[in-house]
XYZ file of C-alpha atoms in Angstrom:
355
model
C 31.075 1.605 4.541
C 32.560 -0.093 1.022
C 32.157 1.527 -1.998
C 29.186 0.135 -4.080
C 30.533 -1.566 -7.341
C 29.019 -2.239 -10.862
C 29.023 -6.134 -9.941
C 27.761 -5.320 -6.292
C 24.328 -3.433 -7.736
C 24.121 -5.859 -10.289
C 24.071 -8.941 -7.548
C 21.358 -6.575 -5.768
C 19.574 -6.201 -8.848
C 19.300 -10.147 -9.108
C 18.105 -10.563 -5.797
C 15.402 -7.916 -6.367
C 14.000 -9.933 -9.618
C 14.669 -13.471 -7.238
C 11.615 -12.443 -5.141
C 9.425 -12.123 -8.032
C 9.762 -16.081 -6.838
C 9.063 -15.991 -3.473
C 5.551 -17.135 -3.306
C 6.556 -20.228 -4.805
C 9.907 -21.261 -3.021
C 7.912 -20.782 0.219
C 4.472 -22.801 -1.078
C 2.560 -19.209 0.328
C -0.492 -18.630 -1.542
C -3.502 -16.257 -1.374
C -5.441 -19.112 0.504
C -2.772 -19.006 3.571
C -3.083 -14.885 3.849
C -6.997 -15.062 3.110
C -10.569 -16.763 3.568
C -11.079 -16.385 0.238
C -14.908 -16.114 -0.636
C -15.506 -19.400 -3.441
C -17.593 -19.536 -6.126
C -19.004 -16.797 -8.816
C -21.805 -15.612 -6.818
C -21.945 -13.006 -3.683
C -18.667 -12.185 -3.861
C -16.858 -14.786 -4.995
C -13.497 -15.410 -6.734
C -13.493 -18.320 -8.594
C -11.999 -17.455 -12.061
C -10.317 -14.401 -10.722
C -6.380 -13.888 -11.473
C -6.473 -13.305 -7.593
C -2.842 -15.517 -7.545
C -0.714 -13.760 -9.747
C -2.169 -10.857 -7.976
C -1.434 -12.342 -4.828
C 2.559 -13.252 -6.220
C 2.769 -9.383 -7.604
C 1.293 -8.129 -4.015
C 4.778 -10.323 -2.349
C 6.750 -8.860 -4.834
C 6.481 -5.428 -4.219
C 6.263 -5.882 -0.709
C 9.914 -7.279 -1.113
C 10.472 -5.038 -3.211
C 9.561 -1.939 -0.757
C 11.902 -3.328 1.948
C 14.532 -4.136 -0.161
C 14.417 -0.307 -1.518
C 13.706 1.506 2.256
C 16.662 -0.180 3.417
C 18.613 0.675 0.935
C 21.995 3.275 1.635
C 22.961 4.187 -2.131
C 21.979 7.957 -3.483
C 19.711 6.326 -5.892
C 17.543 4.260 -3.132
C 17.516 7.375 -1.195
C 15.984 9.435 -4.222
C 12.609 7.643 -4.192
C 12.118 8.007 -0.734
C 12.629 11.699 -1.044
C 10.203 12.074 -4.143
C 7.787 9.631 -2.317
C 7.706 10.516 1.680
C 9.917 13.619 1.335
C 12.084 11.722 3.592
C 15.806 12.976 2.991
C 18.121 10.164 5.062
C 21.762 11.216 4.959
C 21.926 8.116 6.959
C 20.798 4.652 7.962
C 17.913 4.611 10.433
C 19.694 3.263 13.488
C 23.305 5.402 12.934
C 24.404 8.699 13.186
C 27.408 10.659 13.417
C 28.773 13.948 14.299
C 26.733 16.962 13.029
C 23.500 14.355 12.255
C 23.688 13.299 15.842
C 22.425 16.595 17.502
C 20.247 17.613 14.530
C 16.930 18.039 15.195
C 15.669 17.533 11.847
C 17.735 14.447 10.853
C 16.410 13.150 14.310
C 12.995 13.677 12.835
C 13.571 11.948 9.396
C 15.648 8.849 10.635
C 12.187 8.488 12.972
C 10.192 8.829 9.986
C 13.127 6.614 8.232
C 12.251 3.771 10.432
C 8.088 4.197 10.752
C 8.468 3.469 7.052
C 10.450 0.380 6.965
C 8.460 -0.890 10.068
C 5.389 -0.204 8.646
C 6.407 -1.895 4.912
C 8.159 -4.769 6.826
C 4.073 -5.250 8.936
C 2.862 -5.652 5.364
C 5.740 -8.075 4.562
C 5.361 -10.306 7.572
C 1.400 -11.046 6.959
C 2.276 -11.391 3.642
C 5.480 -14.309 4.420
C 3.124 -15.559 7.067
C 5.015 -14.331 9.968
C 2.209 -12.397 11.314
C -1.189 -11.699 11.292
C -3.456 -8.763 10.322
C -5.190 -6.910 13.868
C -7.868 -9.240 13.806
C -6.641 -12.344 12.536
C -7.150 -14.123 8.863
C -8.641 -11.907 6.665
C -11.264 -12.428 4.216
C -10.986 -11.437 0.481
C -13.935 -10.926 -1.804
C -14.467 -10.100 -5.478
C -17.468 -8.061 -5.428
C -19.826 -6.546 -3.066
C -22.655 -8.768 -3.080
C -21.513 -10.476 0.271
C -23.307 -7.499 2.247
C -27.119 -7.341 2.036
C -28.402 -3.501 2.782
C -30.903 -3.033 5.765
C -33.260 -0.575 6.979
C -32.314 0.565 10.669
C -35.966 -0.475 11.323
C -35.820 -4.042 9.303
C -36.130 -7.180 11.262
C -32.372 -7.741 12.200
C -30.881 -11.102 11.145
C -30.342 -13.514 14.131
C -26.195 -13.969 14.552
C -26.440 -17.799 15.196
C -29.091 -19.131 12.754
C -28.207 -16.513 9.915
C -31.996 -16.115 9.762
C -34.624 -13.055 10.962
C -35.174 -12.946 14.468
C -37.801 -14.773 15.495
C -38.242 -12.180 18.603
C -38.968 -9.699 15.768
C -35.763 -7.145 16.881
C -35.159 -4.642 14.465
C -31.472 -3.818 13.676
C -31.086 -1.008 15.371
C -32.432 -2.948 18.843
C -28.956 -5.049 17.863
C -26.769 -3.047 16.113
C -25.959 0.716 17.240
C -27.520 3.138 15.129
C -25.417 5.266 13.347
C -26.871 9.253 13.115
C -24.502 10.282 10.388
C -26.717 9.156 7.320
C -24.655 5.483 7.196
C -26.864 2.302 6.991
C -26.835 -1.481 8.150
C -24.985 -3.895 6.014
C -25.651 -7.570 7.124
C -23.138 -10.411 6.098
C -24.092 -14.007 6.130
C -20.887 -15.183 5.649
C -19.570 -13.176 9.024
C -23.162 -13.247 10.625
C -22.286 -9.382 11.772
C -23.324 -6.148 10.754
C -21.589 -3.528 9.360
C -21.951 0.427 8.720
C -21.052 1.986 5.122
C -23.064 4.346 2.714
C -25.908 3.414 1.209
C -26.145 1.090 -2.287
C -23.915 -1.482 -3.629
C -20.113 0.011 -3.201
C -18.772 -1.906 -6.441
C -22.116 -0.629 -8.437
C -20.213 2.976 -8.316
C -17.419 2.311 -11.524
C -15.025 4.691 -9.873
C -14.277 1.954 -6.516
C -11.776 -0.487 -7.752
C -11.315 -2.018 -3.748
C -12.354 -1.402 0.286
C -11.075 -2.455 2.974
C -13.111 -2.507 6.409
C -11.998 -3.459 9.752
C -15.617 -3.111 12.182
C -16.091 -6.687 11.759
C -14.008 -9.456 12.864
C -11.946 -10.635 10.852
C -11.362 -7.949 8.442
C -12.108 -7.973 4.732
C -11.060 -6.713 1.251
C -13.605 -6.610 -1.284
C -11.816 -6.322 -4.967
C -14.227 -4.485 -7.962
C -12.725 -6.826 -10.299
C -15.539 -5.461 -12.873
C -14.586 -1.840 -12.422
C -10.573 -2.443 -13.075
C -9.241 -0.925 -16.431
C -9.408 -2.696 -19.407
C -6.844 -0.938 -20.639
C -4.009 -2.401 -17.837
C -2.342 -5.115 -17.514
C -3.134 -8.067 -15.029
C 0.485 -8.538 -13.333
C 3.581 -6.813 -13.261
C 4.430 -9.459 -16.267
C 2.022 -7.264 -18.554
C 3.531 -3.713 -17.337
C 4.401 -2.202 -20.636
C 8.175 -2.370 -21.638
C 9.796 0.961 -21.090
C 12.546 1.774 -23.748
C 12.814 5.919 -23.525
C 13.248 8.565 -20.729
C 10.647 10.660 -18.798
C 7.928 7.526 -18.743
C 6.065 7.808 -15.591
C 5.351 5.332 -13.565
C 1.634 6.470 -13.114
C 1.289 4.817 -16.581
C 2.326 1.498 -15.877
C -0.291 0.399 -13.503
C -1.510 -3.222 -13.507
C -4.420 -4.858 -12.033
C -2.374 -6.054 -9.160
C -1.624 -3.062 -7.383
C -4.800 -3.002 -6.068
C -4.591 -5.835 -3.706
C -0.838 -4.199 -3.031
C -2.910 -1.194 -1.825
C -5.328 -2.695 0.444
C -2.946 -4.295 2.262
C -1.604 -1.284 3.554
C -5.145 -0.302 5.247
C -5.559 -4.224 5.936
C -2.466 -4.509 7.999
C -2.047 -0.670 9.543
C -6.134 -0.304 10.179
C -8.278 2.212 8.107
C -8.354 4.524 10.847
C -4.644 5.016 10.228
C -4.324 4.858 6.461
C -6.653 7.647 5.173
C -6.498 8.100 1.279
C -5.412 11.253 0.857
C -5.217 10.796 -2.419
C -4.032 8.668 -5.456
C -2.767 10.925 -7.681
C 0.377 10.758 -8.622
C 1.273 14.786 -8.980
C -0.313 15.156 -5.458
C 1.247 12.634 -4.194
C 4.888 13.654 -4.624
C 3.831 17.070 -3.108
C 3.482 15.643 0.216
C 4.688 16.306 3.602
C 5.978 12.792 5.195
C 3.297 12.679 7.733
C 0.778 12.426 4.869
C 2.861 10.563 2.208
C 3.620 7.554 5.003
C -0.329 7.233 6.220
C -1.011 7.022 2.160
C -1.434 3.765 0.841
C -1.239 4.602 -2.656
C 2.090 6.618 -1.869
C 3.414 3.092 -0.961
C 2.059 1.833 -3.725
C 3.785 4.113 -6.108
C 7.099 3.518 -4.232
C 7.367 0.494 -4.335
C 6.446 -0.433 -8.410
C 9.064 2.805 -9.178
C 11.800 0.933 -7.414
C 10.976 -2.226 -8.386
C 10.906 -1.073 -12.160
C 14.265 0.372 -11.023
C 15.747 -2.636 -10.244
C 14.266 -4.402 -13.541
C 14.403 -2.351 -15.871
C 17.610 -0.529 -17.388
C 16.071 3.146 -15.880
C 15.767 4.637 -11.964
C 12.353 5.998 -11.700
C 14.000 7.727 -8.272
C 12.109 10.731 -9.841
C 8.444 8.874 -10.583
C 9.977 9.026 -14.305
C 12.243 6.817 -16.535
C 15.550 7.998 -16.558
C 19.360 6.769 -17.132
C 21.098 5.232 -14.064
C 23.454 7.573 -12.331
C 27.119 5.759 -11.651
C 27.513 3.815 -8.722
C 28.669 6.251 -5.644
C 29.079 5.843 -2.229
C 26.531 7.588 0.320
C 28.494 10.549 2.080
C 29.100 9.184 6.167
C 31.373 12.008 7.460
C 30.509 15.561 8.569
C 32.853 17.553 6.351
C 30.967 16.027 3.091
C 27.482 17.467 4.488
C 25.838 20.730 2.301
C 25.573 23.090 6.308
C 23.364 25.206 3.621
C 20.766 22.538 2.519
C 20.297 21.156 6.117
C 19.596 24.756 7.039
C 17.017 25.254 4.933
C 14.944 22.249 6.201
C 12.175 22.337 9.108
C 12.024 19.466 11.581
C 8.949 18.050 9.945
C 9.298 18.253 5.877
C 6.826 20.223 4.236
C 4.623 19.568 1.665
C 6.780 20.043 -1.764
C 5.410 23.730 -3.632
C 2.762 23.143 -6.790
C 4.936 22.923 -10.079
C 7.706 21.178 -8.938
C 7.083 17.433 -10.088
C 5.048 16.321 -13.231
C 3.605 13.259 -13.023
């Protein structure tokens, strides 16, 4: 493996701030990834900055890959703090000691779920694939979906008007016993489950994602977004000192960045555990890699890494360590630190990171 140079990282850091382009040079816009509901009314978009959010949402999906496919000390440093993932080398090679180690078995597996599961994300996004159940729709409010009674006259799925056989929704749509109620869209003509009321009504929602109907759909909260954030990763506040954490540089965009994760993966797969940022870094990799907002975090700290004159490897601005090569041969392993490991990583003690 060659040794990484000043010039070398700074070439990488180029191509990192290159696909800030991407979009562009390929002509892909929001409208080729999503239906995107028109208009101002019942969910619509018009007026919405949903194309620089779109651009961002390529970004850091470039970014992401770019980062988990990374081999330098520093790359490898956010996917510890992030996933508690601990590669001491690529994904695909191994040798000596790491070869019959269970543990480093276990995290080159996890290694690669990760990269596979950012490069999914990537591919819908450059067009090279397609969510589970095809083109998605995107919405920028909740108003699409009109709430039912179970015993309401159900909507008719061809004429988009009540049925004129007088069928209630739950003679059409299966009742569900666990206090969720009927949702009709007009635009889909299908029904959908969810808790009662208006979801975007509720200021703390900023996005869902829902995959019973076919296709899929992201509604955005636009309304419920922080006025205090930014709109792109253009507007993310400069960062001139140390110890700035990267749970204060949030921007509008990384919400559609987020809901890709449960677009693309399914919801059933991408529970939110949680979007804190102190919790977060606590936790095991089997948690951190089904959370959406842990790939979220990830992948603005390394992209702020590569554009900015700090590594947020730690979820906090701080100086650049020197260029180094990553260690390949047994005699340069720490025996002691690989002993202290189980085969699947553990969630990271209380009091360890500060967000």
């Amino acid at each position: 493996m060659p040794s990484y140079t000043p010039s070398l990282l700074r070439i990488a850091q180029v191509a990192i701030i290159l696909t800030t382009f991407t979009p562009a040079i390929l002509g892909i816009s929001v409208g080729d990834v999503f239906i995107v509901k028109t208009g101002t009314t019942n969910g619509g978009c018009d007026g919405k900055n949903i194309d620089g959010w779109f651009d961002d949402t390529v970004t850091l999906a470039n970014s992401a890959s770019a980062g988990a496919a990374a081999v330098d000390q520093d790359s490898r440093k956010y996917l510890m703090t992030f996933f508690s993932i601990r590669p001491q080398d690529d994904a695909t090679k191994a040798g000596g000691i790491y070869r019959v180690t269970v543990y480093l078995k276990a995290q080159r597996a996890y290694h690669s779920m990760l990269l596979d599961q950012i490069n999914r994300v990537k591919d819908v996004l450059d067009l090279k694939g397609l969510p589970p159940k095809g083109k998605p729709r995107l919405y920028c409010n909740s108003k699409w979906l009109q709430e039912q009674k179970w015993t309401d006259i159900a909507f008719d799925d061809v004429t988009g008007l009540p049925r004129t056989d007088q069928k209630k929704v739950e003679d059409v749509f299966p009742k569900d016993t666990n206090g969720l109620v009927p949702f009709w869209s007009d635009d889909l003509r299908q029904y959908l489950k969810a808790d009662p009321g208006d979801y975007c009504s509720d200021r703390d929602n900023l996005a869902a994602t829902q995959d019973q109907t076919g296709p899929s759909t992201v509604t955005l909260c636009i309304d419920n977004f922080a006025s205090t954030q930014g709109e792109t990763l253009a507007n993310v506040p400069s960062v001139t000192k140390e110890k700035v954490s990267v749970s204060s540089l949030q921007v509008h965009s990384l919400t559609l960045f987020h809901e890709m994760f449960h677009l693309v993966l399914g919801t059933a797969g991408t529970p939110d555990h949680s979007y804190n940022l102190n919790s977060i870094v606590r936790f095991g990799t089997a948690k951190a890699t089904e959370n959406p907002e842990s790939y979220t975090f990830y992948a603005l700290a390394y992209y702020l890494g590569q554009t900015t004159q700090f590594t947020f490897a730690n979820s906090k601005s701080a100086k650049k360590p020197p260029p180094t090569t990553p260690k390949r041969s047994p005699s340069e392993i720490d025996l002691g630190l690989l002993a202290r490991f189980q085969m699947d990583t553990r969630d990271v003690p209380r009091g360890v990171w500060v967000a």
